[in-house]
Structures are given as structure tokens and as C-alpha cells.
PDB file of C-alpha atoms (C1' of nucleotides) in Angstrom:
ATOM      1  CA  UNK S   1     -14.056  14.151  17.639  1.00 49.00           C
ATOM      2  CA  UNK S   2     -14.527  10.753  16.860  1.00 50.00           C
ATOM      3  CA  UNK S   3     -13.100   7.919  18.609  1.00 53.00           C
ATOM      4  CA  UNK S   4     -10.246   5.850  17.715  1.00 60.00           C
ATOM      5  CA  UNK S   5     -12.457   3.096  16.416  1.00 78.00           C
ATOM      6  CA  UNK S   6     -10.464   0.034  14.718  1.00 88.00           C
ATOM      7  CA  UNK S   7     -12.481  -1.730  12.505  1.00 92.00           C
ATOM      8  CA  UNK S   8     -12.011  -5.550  12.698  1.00 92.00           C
ATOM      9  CA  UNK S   9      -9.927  -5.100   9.010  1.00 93.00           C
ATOM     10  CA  UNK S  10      -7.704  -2.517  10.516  1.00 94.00           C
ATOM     11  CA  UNK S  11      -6.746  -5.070  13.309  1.00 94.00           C
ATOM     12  CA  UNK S  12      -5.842  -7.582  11.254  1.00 94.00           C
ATOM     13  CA  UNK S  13      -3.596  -5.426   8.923  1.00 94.00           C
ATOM     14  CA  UNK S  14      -1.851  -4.671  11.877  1.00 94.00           C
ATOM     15  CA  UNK S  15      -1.680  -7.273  13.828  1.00 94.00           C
ATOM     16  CA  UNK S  16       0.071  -8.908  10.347  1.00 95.00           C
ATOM     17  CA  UNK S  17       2.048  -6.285   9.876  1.00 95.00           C
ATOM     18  CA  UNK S  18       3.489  -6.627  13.531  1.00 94.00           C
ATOM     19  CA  UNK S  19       4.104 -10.263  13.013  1.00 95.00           C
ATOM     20  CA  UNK S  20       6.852  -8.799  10.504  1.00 96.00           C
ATOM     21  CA  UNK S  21       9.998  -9.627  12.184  1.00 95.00           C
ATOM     22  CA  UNK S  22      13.107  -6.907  12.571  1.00 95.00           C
ATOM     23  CA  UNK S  23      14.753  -7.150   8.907  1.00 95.00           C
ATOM     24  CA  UNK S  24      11.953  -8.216   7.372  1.00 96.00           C
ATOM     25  CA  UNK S  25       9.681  -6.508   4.892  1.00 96.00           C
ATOM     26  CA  UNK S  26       5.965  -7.411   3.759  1.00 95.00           C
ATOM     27  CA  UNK S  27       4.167  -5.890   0.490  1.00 95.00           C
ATOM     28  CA  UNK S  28       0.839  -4.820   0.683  1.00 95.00           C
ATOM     29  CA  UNK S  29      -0.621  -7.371  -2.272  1.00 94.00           C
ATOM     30  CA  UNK S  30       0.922 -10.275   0.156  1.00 94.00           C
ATOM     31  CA  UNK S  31      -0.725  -8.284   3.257  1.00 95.00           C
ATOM     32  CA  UNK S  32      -4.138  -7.964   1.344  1.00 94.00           C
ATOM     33  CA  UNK S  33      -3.678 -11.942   0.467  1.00 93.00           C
ATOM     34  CA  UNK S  34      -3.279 -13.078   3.947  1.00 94.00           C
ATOM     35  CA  UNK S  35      -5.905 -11.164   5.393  1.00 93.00           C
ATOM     36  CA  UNK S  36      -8.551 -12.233   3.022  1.00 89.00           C
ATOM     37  CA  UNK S  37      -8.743  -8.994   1.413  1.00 92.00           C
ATOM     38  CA  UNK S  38      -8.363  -8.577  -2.891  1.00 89.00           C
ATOM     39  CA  UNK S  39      -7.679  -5.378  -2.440  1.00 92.00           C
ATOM     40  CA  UNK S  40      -4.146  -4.182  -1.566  1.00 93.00           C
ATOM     41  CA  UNK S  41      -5.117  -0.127  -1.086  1.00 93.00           C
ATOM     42  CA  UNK S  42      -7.509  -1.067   1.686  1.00 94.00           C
ATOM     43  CA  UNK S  43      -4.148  -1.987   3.581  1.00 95.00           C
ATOM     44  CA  UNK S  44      -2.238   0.918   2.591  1.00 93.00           C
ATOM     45  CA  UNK S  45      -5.409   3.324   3.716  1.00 93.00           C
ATOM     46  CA  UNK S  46      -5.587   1.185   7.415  1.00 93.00           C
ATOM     47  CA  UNK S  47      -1.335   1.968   7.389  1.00 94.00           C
ATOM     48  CA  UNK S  48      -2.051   5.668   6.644  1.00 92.00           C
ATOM     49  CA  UNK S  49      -4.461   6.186   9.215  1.00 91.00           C
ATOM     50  CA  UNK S  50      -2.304   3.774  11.259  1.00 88.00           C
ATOM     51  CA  UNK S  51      -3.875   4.746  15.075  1.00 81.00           C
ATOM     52  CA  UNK S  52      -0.625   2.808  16.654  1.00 88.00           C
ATOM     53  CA  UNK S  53       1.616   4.628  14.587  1.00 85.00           C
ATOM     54  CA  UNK S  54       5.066   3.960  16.517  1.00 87.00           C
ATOM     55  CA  UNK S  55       3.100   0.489  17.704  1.00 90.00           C
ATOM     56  CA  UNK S  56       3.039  -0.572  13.795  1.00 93.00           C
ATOM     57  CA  UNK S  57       5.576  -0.700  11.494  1.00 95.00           C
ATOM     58  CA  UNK S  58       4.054   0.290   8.909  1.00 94.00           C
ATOM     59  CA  UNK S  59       7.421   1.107   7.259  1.00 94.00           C
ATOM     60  CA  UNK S  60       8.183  -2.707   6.599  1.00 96.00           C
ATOM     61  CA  UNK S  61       5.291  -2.839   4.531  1.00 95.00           C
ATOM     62  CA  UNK S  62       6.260  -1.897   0.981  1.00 95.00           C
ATOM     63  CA  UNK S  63       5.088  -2.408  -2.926  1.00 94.00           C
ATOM     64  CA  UNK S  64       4.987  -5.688  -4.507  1.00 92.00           C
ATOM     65  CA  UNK S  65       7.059  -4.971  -6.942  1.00 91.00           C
ATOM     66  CA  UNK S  66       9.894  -4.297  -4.421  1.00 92.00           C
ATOM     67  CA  UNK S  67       9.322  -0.647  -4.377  1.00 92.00           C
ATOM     68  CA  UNK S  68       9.078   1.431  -1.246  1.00 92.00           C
ATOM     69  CA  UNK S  69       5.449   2.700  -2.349  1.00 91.00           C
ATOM     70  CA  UNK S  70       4.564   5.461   0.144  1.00 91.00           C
ATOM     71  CA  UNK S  71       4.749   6.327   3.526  1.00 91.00           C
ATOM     72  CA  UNK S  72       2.961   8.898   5.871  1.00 87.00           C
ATOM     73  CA  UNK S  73       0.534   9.637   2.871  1.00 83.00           C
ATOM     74  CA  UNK S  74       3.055  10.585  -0.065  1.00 83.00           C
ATOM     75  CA  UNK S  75       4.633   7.890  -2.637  1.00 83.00           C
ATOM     76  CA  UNK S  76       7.327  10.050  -2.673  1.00 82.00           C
ATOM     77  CA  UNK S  77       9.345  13.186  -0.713  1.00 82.00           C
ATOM     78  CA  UNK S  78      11.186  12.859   2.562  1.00 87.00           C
ATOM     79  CA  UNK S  79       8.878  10.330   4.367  1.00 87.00           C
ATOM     80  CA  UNK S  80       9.877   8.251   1.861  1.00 89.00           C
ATOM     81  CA  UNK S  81      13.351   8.974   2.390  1.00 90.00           C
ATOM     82  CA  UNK S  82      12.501   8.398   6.063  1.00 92.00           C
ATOM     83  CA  UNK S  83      10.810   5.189   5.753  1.00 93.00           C
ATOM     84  CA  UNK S  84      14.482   3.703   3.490  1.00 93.00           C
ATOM     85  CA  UNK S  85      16.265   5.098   6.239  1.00 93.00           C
ATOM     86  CA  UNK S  86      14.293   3.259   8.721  1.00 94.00           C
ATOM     87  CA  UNK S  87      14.053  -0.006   6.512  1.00 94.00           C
ATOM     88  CA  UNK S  88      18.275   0.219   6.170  1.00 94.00           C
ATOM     89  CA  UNK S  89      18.731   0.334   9.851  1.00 95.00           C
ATOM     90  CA  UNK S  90      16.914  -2.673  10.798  1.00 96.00           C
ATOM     91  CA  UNK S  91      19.306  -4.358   7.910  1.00 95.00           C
ATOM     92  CA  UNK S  92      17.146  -3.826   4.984  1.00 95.00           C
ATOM     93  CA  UNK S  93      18.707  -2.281   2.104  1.00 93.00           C
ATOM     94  CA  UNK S  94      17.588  -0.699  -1.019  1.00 91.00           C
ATOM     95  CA  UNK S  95      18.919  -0.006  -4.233  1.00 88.00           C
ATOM     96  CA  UNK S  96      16.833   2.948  -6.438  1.00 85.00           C
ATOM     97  CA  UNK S  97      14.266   3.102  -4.707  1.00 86.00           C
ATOM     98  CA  UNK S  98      13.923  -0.825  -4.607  1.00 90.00           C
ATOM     99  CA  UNK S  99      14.354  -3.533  -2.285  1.00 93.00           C
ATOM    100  CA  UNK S 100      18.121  -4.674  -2.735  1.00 92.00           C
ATOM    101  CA  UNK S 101      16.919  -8.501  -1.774  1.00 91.00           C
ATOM    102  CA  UNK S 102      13.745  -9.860  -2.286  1.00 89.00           C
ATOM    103  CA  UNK S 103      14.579 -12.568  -0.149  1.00 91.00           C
ATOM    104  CA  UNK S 104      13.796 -10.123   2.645  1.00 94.00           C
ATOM    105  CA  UNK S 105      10.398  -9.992   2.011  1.00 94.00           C
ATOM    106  CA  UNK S 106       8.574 -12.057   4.894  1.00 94.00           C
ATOM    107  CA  UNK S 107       6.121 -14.655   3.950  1.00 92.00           C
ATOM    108  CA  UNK S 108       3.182 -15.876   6.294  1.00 89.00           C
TER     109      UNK S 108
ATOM    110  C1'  DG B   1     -23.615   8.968  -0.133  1.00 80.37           C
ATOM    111  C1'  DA B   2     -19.424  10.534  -2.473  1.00 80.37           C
ATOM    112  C1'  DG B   3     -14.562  11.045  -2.661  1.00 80.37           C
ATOM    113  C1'  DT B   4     -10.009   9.447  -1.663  1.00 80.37           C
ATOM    114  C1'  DC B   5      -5.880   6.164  -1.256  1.00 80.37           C
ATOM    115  C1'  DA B   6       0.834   4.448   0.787  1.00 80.37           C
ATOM    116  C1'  DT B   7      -1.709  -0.585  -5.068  1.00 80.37           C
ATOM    117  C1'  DT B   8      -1.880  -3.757  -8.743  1.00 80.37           C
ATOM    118  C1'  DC B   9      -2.797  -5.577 -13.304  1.00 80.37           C
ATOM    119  C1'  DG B  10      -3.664  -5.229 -18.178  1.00 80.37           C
ATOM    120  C1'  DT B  11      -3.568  -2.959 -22.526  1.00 80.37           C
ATOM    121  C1'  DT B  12      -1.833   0.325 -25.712  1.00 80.37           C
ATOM    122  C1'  DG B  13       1.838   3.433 -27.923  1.00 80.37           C
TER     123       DG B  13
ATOM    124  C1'  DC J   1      10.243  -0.761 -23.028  1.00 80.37           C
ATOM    125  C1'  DA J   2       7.274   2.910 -21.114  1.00 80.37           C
ATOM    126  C1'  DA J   3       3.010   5.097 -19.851  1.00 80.37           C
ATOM    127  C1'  DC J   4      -2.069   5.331 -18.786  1.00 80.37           C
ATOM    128  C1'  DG J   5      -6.385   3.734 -17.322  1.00 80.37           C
ATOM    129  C1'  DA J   6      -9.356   0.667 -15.047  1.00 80.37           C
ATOM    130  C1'  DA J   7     -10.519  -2.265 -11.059  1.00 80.37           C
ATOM    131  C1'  DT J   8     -11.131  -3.101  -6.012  1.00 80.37           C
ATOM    132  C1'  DG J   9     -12.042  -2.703  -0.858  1.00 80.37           C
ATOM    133  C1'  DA J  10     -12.000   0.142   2.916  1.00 80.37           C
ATOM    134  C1'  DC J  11     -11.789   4.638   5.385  1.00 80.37           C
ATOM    135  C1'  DT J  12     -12.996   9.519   6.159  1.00 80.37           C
ATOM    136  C1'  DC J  13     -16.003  13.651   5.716  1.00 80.37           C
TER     137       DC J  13
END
DNA sequence: GAGTCATTCGTTG
DNA sequence: CAACGAATGACTC
């Protein structure tokens, strides 16, 4: 077994995606920017193998173009579902599949 | 070393 | 307007 090594990338994606405030969403592109990264799936791969899963929201992290993207490794199915669900309780709602308000994207 | 990924952008039909 | 392919950076096996 390998150890639960967090690569110096991994710790910034999450400690940005912790900043995220309660209400508040993020997209990956706007992750990727602030972390110095111009790659946006590098974020969604360090959210997937998220080692502080319940410690990082990695549900308020969604697509730039206001779309949920993915969750728990599928871009669609009941995570998904899940991850809305989630996203409407802390007073985020969506509409289609899409964020409702894009003002409630959080900017660094 | 090769394959995979929860994305994004650009071009083509 | 819609769909597909290519590009990019990092992680896992």
C-alpha cells in the first residue's frame, strides 16, 4: 500500500478549494488559474483522489461553464445528483444541470 | 513509461 | 446551433 502522499499541487487545490466559503462555488478553470496551473483536469484528478474527502469540498468545485461537471469519478449518475443536492443545501441552486446564479461562483 | 481524468477551447457540420 | 477532436498537467499502476 502506498502512503497517502500529497503532492505540493494537491495541497494547494485543496487548501483553495477549502477557502470556498458555505454558498459558494469555484470552477475548476478558476481553481487551475489561481494555483498557477493551465490545466484545469489536473484539479479535477487531485478532487477525485481527494485523500480528505469529507475535509474538502470538493462538491463546490464545478465546470466553468456553470455546469456541475462530475463528482466521485462520473460526469454524470447519482453522485452527481448527490453533489446538486449537497450544493442546494448550503443555498446553491441549480437549474438543468447548471448553476442557477453565477454570481455564486467565488472569486480569489 | 504509458494510460487515464470530475476540463476547456477551437473548428467543423 | 450542435458535436467532435485536440491540447494540457498531474496522478496512478
Amino acid at each position: 500500500m502506498k502512503k497517502t502522499e500529497v503532492t505540493d499541487f494537491q495541497k494547494k487545490v485543496y487548501r483553495f478549494t477549502k477557502r470556498i466559503p458555505m454558498g459558494r462555488v469555484t470552477t475548476y478553470a478558476l481553481l487551475a488559474g489561481a494555483i498557477g496551473c493551465g490545466s484545469c483536469r489536473a484539479v479535477g484528478q487531485a478532487l477525485k483522489r481527494n485523500p480528505f474527502a469529507p475535509r474538502v469540498p470538493c462538491h463546490r468545485v464545478i465546470s466553468s461553464d456553470l455546469t456541475v461537471g462530475g463528482f466521485e469519478g462520473s460526469s454524470k449518475g447519482l453522485s452527481i445528483s448527490r453533489k446538486k443536492v449537497l450544493l442546494r443545501r448550503e443555498g446553491v441552486y441549480f437549474r438543468a444541470g447548471r448553476l442557477a446564479d453565477s454570481d455564486r461562483i467565488y472569486r480569489f
